[in-house]
PDB file of C-alpha atoms in Angstrom:
ATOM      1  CA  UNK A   1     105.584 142.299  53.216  1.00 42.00           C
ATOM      2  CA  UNK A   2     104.721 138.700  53.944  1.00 44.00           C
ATOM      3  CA  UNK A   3     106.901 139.041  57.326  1.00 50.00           C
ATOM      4  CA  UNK A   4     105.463 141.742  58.517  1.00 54.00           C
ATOM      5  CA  UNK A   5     101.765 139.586  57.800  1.00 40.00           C
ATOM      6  CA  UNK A   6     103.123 137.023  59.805  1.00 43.00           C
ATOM      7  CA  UNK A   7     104.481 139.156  62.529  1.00 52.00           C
ATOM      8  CA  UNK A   8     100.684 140.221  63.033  1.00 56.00           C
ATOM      9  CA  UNK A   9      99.364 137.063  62.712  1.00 55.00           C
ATOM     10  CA  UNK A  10      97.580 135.786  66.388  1.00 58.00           C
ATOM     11  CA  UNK A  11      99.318 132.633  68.087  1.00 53.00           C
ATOM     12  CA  UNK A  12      97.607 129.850  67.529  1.00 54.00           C
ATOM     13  CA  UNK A  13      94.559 129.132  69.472  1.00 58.00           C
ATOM     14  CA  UNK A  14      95.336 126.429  72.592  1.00 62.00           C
ATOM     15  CA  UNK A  15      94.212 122.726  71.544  1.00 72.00           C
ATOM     16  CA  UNK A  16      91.181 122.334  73.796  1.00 85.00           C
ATOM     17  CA  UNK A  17      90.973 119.966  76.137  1.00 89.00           C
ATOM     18  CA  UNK A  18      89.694 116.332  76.269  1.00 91.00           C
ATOM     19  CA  UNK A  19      86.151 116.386  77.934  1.00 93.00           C
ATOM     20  CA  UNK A  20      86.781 115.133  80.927  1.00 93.00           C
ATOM     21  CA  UNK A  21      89.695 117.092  81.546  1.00 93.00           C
ATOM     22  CA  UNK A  22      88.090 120.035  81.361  1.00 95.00           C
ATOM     23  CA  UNK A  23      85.311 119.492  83.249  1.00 97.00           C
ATOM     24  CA  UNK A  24      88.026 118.673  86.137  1.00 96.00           C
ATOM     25  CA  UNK A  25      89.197 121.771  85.505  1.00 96.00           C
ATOM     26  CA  UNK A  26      85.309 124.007  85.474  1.00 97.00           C
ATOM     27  CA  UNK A  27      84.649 121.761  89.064  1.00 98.00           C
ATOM     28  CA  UNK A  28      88.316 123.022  90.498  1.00 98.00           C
ATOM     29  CA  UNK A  29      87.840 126.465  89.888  1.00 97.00           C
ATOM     30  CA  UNK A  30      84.363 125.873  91.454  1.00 97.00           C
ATOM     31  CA  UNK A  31      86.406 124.804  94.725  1.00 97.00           C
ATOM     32  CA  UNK A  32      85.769 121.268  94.471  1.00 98.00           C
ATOM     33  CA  UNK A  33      89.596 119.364  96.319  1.00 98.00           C
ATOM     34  CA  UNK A  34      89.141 116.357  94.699  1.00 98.00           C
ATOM     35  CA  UNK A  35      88.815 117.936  91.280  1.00 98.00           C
ATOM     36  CA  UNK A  36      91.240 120.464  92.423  1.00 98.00           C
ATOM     37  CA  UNK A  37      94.146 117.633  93.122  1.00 98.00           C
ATOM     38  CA  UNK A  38      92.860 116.052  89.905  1.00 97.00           C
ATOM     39  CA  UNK A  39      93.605 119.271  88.121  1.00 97.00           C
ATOM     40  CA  UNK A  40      96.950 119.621  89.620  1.00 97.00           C
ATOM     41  CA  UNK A  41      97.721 115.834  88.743  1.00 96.00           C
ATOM     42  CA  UNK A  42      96.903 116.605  85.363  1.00 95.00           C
ATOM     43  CA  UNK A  43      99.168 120.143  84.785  1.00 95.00           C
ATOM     44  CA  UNK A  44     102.185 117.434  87.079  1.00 94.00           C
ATOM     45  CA  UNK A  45     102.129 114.670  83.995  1.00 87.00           C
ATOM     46  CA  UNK A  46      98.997 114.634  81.353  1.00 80.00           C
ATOM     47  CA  UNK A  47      99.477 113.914  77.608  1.00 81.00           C
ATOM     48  CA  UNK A  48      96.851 116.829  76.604  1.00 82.00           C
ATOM     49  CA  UNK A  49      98.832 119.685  77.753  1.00 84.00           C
ATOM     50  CA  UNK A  50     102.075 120.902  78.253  1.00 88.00           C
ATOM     51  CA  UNK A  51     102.966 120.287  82.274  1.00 91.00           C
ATOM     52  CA  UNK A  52     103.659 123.101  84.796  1.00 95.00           C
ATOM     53  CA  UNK A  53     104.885 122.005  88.019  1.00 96.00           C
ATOM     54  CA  UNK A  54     104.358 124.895  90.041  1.00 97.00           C
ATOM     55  CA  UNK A  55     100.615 125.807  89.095  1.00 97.00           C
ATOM     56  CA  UNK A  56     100.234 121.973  89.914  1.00 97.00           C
ATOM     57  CA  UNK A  57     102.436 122.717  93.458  1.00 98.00           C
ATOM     58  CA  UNK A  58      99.790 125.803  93.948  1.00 97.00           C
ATOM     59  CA  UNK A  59      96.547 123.801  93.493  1.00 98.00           C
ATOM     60  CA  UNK A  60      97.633 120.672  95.699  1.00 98.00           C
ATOM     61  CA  UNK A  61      98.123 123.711  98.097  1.00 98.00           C
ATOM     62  CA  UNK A  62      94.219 125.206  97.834  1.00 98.00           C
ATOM     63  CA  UNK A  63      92.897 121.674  98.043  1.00 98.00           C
ATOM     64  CA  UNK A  64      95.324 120.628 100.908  1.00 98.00           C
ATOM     65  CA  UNK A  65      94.335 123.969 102.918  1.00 98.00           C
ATOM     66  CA  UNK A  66      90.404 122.533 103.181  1.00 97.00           C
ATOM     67  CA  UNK A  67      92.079 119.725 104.679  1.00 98.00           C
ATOM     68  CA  UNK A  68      91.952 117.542 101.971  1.00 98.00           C
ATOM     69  CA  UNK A  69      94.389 113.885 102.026  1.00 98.00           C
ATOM     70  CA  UNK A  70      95.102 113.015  98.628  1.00 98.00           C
ATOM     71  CA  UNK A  71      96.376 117.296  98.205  1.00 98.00           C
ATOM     72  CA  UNK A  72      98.627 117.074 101.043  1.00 98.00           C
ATOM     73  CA  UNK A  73     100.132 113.558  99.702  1.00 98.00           C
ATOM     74  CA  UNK A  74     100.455 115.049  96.362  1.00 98.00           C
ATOM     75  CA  UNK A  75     102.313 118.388  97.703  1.00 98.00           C
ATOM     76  CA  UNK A  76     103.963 116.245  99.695  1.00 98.00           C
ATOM     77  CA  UNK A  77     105.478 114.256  96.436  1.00 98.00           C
ATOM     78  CA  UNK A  78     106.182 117.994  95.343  1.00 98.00           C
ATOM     79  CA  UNK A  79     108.361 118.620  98.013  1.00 98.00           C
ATOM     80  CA  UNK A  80     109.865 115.103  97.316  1.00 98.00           C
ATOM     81  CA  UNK A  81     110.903 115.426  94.225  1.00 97.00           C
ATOM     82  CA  UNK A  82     111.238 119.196  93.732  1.00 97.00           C
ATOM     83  CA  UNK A  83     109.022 119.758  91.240  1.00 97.00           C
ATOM     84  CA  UNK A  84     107.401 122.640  91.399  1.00 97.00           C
ATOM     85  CA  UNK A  85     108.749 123.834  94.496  1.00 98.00           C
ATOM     86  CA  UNK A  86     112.215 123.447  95.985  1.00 98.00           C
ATOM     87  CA  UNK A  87     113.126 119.982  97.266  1.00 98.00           C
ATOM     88  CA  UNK A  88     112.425 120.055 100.921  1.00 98.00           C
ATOM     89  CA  UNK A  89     111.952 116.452 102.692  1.00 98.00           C
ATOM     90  CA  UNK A  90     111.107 117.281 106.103  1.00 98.00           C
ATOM     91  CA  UNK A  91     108.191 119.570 104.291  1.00 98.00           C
ATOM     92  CA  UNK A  92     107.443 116.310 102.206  1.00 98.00           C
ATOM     93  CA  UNK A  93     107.306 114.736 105.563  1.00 98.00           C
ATOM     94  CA  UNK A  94     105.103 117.223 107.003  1.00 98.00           C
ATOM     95  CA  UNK A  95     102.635 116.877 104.230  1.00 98.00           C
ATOM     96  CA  UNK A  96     102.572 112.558 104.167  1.00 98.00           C
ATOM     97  CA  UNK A  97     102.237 113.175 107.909  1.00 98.00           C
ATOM     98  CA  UNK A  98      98.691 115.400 107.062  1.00 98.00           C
ATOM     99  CA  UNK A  99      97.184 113.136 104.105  1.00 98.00           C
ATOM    100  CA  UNK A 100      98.039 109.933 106.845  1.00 98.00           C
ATOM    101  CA  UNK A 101      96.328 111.878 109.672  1.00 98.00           C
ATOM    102  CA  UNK A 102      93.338 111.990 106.967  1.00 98.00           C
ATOM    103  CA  UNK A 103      93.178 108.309 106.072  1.00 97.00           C
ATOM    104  CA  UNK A 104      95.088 108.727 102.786  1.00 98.00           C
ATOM    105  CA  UNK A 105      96.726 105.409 102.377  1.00 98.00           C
ATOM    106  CA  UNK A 106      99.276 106.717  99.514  1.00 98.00           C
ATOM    107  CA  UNK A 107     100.156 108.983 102.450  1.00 98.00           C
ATOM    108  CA  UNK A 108     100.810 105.728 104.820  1.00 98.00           C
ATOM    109  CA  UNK A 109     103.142 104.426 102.248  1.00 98.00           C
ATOM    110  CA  UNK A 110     105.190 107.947 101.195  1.00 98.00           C
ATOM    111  CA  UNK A 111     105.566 108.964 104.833  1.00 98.00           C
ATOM    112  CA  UNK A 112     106.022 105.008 105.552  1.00 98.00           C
ATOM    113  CA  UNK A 113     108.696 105.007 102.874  1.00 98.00           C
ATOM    114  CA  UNK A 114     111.062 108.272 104.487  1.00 98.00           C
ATOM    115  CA  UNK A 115     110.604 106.442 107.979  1.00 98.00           C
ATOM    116  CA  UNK A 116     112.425 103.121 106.942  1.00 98.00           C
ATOM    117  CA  UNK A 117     114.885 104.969 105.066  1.00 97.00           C
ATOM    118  CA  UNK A 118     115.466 108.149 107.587  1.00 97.00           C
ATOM    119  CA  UNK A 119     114.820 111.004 104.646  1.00 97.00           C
ATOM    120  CA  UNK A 120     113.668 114.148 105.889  1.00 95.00           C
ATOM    121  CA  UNK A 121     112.845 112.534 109.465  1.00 96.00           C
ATOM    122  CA  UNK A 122     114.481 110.137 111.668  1.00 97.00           C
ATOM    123  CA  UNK A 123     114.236 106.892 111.141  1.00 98.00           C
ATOM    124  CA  UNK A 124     111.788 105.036 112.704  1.00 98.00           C
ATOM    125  CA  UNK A 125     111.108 101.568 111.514  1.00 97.00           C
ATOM    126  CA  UNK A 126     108.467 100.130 114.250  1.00 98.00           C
ATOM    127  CA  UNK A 127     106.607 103.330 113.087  1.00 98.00           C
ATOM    128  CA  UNK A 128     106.880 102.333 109.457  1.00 98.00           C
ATOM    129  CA  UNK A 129     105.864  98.911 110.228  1.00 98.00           C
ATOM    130  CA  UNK A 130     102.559  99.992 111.662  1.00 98.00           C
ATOM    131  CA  UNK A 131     102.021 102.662 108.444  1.00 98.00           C
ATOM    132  CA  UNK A 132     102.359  99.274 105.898  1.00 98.00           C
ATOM    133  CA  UNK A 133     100.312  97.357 107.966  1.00 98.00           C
ATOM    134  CA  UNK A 134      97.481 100.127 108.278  1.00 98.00           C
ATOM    135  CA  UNK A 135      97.722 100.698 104.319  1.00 98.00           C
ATOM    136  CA  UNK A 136      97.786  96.859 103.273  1.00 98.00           C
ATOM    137  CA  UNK A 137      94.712  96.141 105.184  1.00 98.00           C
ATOM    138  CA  UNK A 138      92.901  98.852 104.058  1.00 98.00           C
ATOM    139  CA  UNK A 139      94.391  97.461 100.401  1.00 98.00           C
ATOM    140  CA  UNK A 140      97.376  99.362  99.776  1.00 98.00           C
ATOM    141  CA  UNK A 141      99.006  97.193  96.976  1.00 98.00           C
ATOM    142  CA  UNK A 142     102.814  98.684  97.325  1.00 98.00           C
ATOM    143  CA  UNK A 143     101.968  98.461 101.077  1.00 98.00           C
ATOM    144  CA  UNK A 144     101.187  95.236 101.034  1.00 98.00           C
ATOM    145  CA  UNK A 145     104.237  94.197  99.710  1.00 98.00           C
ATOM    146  CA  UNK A 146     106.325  96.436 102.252  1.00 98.00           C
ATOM    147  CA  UNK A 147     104.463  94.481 104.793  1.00 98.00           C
ATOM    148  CA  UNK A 148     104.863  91.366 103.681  1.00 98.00           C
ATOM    149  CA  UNK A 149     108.827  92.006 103.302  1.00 98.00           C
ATOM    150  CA  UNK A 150     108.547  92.675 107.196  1.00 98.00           C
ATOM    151  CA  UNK A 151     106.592  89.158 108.146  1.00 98.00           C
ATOM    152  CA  UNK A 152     109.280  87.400 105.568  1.00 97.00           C
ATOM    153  CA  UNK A 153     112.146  89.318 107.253  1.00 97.00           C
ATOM    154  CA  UNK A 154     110.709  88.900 111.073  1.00 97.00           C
ATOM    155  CA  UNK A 155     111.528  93.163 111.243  1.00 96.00           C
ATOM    156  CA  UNK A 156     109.575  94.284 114.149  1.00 95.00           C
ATOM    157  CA  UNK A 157     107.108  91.492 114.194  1.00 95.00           C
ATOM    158  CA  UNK A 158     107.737  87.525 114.567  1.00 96.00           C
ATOM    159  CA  UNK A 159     108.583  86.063 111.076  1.00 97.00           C
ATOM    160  CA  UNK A 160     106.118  84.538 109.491  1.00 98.00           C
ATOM    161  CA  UNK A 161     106.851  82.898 105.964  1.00 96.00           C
ATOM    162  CA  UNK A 162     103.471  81.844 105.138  1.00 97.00           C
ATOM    163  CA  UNK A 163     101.907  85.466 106.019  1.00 98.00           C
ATOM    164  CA  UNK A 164     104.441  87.260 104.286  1.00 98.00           C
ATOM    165  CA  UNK A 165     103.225  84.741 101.108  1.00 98.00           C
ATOM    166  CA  UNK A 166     100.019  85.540 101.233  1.00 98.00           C
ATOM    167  CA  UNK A 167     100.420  89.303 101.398  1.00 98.00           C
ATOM    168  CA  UNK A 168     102.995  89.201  98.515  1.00 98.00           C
ATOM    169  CA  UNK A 169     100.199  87.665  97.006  1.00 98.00           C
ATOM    170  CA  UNK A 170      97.970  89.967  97.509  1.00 98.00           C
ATOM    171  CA  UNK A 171     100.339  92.827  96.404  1.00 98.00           C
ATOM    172  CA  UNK A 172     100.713  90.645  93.349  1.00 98.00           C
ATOM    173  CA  UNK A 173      97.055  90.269  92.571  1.00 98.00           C
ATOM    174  CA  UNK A 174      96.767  94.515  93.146  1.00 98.00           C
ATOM    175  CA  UNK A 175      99.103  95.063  90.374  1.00 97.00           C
ATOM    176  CA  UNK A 176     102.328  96.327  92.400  1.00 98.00           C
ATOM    177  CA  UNK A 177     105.180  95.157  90.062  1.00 98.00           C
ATOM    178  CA  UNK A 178     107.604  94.708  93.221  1.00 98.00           C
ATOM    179  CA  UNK A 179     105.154  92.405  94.817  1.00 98.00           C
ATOM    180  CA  UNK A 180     104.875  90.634  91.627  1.00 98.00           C
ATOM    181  CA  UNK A 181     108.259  90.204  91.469  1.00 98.00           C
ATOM    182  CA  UNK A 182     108.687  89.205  95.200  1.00 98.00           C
ATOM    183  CA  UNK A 183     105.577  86.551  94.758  1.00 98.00           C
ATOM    184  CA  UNK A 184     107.248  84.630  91.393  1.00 98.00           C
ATOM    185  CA  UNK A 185     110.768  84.932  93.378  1.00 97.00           C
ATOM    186  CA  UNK A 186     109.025  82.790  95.782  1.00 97.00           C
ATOM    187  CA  UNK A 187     107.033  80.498  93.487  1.00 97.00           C
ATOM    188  CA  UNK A 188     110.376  79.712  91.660  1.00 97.00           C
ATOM    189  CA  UNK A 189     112.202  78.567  94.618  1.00 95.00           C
ATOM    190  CA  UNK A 190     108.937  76.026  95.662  1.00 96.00           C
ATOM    191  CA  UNK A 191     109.642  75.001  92.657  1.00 95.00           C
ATOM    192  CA  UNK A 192     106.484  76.682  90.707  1.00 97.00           C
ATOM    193  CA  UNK A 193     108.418  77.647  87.699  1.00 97.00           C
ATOM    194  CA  UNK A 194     105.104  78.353  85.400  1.00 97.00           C
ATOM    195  CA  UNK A 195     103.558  80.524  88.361  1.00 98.00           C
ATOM    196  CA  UNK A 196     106.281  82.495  88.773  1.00 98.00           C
ATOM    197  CA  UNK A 197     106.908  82.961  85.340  1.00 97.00           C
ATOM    198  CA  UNK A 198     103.229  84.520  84.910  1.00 98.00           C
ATOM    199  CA  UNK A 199     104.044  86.847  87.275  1.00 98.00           C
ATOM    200  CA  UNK A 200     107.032  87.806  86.479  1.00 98.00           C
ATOM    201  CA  UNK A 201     105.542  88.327  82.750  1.00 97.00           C
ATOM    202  CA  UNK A 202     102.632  90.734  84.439  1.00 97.00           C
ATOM    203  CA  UNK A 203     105.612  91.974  86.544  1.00 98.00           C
ATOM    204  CA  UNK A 204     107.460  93.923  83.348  1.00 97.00           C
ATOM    205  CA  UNK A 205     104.325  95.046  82.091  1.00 96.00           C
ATOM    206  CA  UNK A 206     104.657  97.760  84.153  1.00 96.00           C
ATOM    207  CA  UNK A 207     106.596 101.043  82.234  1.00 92.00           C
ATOM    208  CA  UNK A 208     107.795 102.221  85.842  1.00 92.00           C
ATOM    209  CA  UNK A 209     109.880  99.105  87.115  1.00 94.00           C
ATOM    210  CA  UNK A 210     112.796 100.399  88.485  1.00 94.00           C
ATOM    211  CA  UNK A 211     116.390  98.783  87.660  1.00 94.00           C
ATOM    212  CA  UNK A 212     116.664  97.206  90.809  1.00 95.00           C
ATOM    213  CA  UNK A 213     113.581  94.810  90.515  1.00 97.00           C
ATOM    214  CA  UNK A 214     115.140  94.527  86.723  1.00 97.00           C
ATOM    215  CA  UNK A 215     118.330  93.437  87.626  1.00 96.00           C
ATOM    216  CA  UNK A 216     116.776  91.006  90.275  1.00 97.00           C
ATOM    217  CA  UNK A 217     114.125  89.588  87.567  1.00 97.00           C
ATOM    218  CA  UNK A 218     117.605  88.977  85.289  1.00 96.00           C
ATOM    219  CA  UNK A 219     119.174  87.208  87.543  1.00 96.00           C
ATOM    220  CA  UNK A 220     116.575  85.110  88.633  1.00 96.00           C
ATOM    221  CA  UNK A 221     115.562  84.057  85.114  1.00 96.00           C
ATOM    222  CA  UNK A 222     119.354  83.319  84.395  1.00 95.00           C
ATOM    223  CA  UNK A 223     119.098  80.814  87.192  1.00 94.00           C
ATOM    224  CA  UNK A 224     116.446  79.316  85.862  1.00 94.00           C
ATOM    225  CA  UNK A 225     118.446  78.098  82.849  1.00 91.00           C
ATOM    226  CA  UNK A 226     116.263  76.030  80.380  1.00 88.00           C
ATOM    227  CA  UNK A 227     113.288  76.320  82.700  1.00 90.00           C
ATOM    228  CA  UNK A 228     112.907  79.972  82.033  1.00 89.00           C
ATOM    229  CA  UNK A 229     111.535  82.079  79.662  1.00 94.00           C
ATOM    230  CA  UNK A 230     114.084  83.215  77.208  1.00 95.00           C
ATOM    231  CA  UNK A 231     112.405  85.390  75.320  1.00 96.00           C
ATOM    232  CA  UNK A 232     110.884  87.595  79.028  1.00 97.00           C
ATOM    233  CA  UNK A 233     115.019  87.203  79.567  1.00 96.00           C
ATOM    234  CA  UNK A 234     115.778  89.391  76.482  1.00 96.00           C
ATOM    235  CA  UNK A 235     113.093  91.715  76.923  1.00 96.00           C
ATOM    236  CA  UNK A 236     114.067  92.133  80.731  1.00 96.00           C
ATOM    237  CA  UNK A 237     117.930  92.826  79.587  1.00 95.00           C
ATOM    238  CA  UNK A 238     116.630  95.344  76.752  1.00 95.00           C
ATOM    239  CA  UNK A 239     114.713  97.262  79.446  1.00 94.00           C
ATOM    240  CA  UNK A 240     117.112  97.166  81.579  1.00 93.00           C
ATOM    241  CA  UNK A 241     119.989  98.693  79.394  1.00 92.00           C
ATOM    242  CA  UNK A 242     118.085 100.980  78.043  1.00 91.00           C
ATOM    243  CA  UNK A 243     116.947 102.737  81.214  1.00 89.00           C
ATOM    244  CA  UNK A 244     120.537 102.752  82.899  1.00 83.00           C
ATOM    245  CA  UNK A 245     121.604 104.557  79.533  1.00 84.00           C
ATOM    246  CA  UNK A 246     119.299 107.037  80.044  1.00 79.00           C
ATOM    247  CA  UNK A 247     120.722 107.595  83.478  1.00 66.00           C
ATOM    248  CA  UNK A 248     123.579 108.021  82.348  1.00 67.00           C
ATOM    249  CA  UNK A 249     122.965 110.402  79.481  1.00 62.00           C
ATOM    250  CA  UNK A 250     120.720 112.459  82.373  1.00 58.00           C
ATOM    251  CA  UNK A 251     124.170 112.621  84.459  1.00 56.00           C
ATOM    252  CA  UNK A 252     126.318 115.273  85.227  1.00 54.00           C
ATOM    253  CA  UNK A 253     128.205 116.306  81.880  1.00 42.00           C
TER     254      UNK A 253
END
């Protein structure tokens, strides 16, 4: 008897949304492509819902077909990573290409990004030099530090030490973590152990650091010896061990 009840019962209603979700999601059904990439952001990685990568894929589509930047960078990430649609990098390509066309500096940097590394396109590095430099003058933070890695380097450009300071600076003072890092690797070795330390301590604030800038920050605090911060050490170690486990338990089994 009670199963049967239960076996009638309705599912529960959906939690509703947040506010200000929703109303992204009334002004995207009303055509609106900033609210419609929004939207699509939201379904990719909010808290308030459960994600679905290929209604996300469908309405960076809508809002990229009225020609809108931000959609095609976003569809473009899509066809990145694969998620929502089959990996595809020369479509990724395509799509940075688009959102750059349209001023979309996060576009710059993607389609900047497969250049120097010859994913989905040929490599082209005076090409990617020029898409840094556009983006970190028009205050690009992760450009900024891309462009300051090709003053320090001299790649395509004379070096310049004190140029590719200041922008790693600047990429410092935007919040990118990697130009964080790269500005307190070059404090330390002027000798400005408590700067660098600062950044480097704003540096692993950041939940997305990657292992390499990890592994770099480790080793660059073990050089430091007594001058460093032994406490940022430990916490750099922990974060670094704990996100190469988790590649490894993500491997192939």
């Amino acid at each position: 008897m009670i199963a049967r009840f239960l076996s009638r019962r309705r599912p529960p209603e959906p939690t509703p949304l947040p506010d200000h979700i929703e109303s992204i999601r009334l002004a995207a059904l009303k055509g609106d492509p900033l609210a419609q990439t929004q939207w699509g952001q939201a379904l990719l990685s909010s808290t308030f819902m459960q994600g679905d990568p290929t209604a996300a894929a469908g309405w960076f589509t809508i809002a990229a077909s009225a020609g809108f930047g931000p959609a095609h960078n976003m569809l473009g990430r899509c066809y990145h990573f694969g998620r929502g649609v089959e990996k595809n990098m020369p479509k990724a390509a395509e799509h940075y290409e688009k959102a750059a066309e349209l001023g979309d500096e996060w576009g710059r940097y993607n389609l900047g990004i497969l250049l120097l590394r010859g994913l989905g396109v040929e490599a082209d590095r005076p090409r990617a030099f020029i898409l840094f430099r556009d983006a970190a003058q028009n205050g690009h933070a992760k450009s900024m530090n891309l462009y300051a890695r090709f003053l320090e380097e001299g790649w395509e450009v004379p070096q310049d030490q004190q140029a590719a300071l200041s922008w790693y600076r600047r990429s410092a003072e935007s919040g990118d973590y990697r130009g964080q890092h790269n500005y307190a690797t070059a404090l330390a070795e002027a000798g400005l152990v408590e700067e660098a330390l600062h950044w480097w301590r704003q540096a692993i604030e950041d939940k997305d650091m990657t292992p390499d800038i990890l592994q770099a920050m480790r080793r660059s605090l073990t050089t430091l010896g007594t001058e460093g911060d032994t406490a940022l050490l430990a916490t750099v170690a922990q974060r670094l061990t704990t996100i190469l486990r988790k590649h490894e338990d993500a491997g192939p089994h």
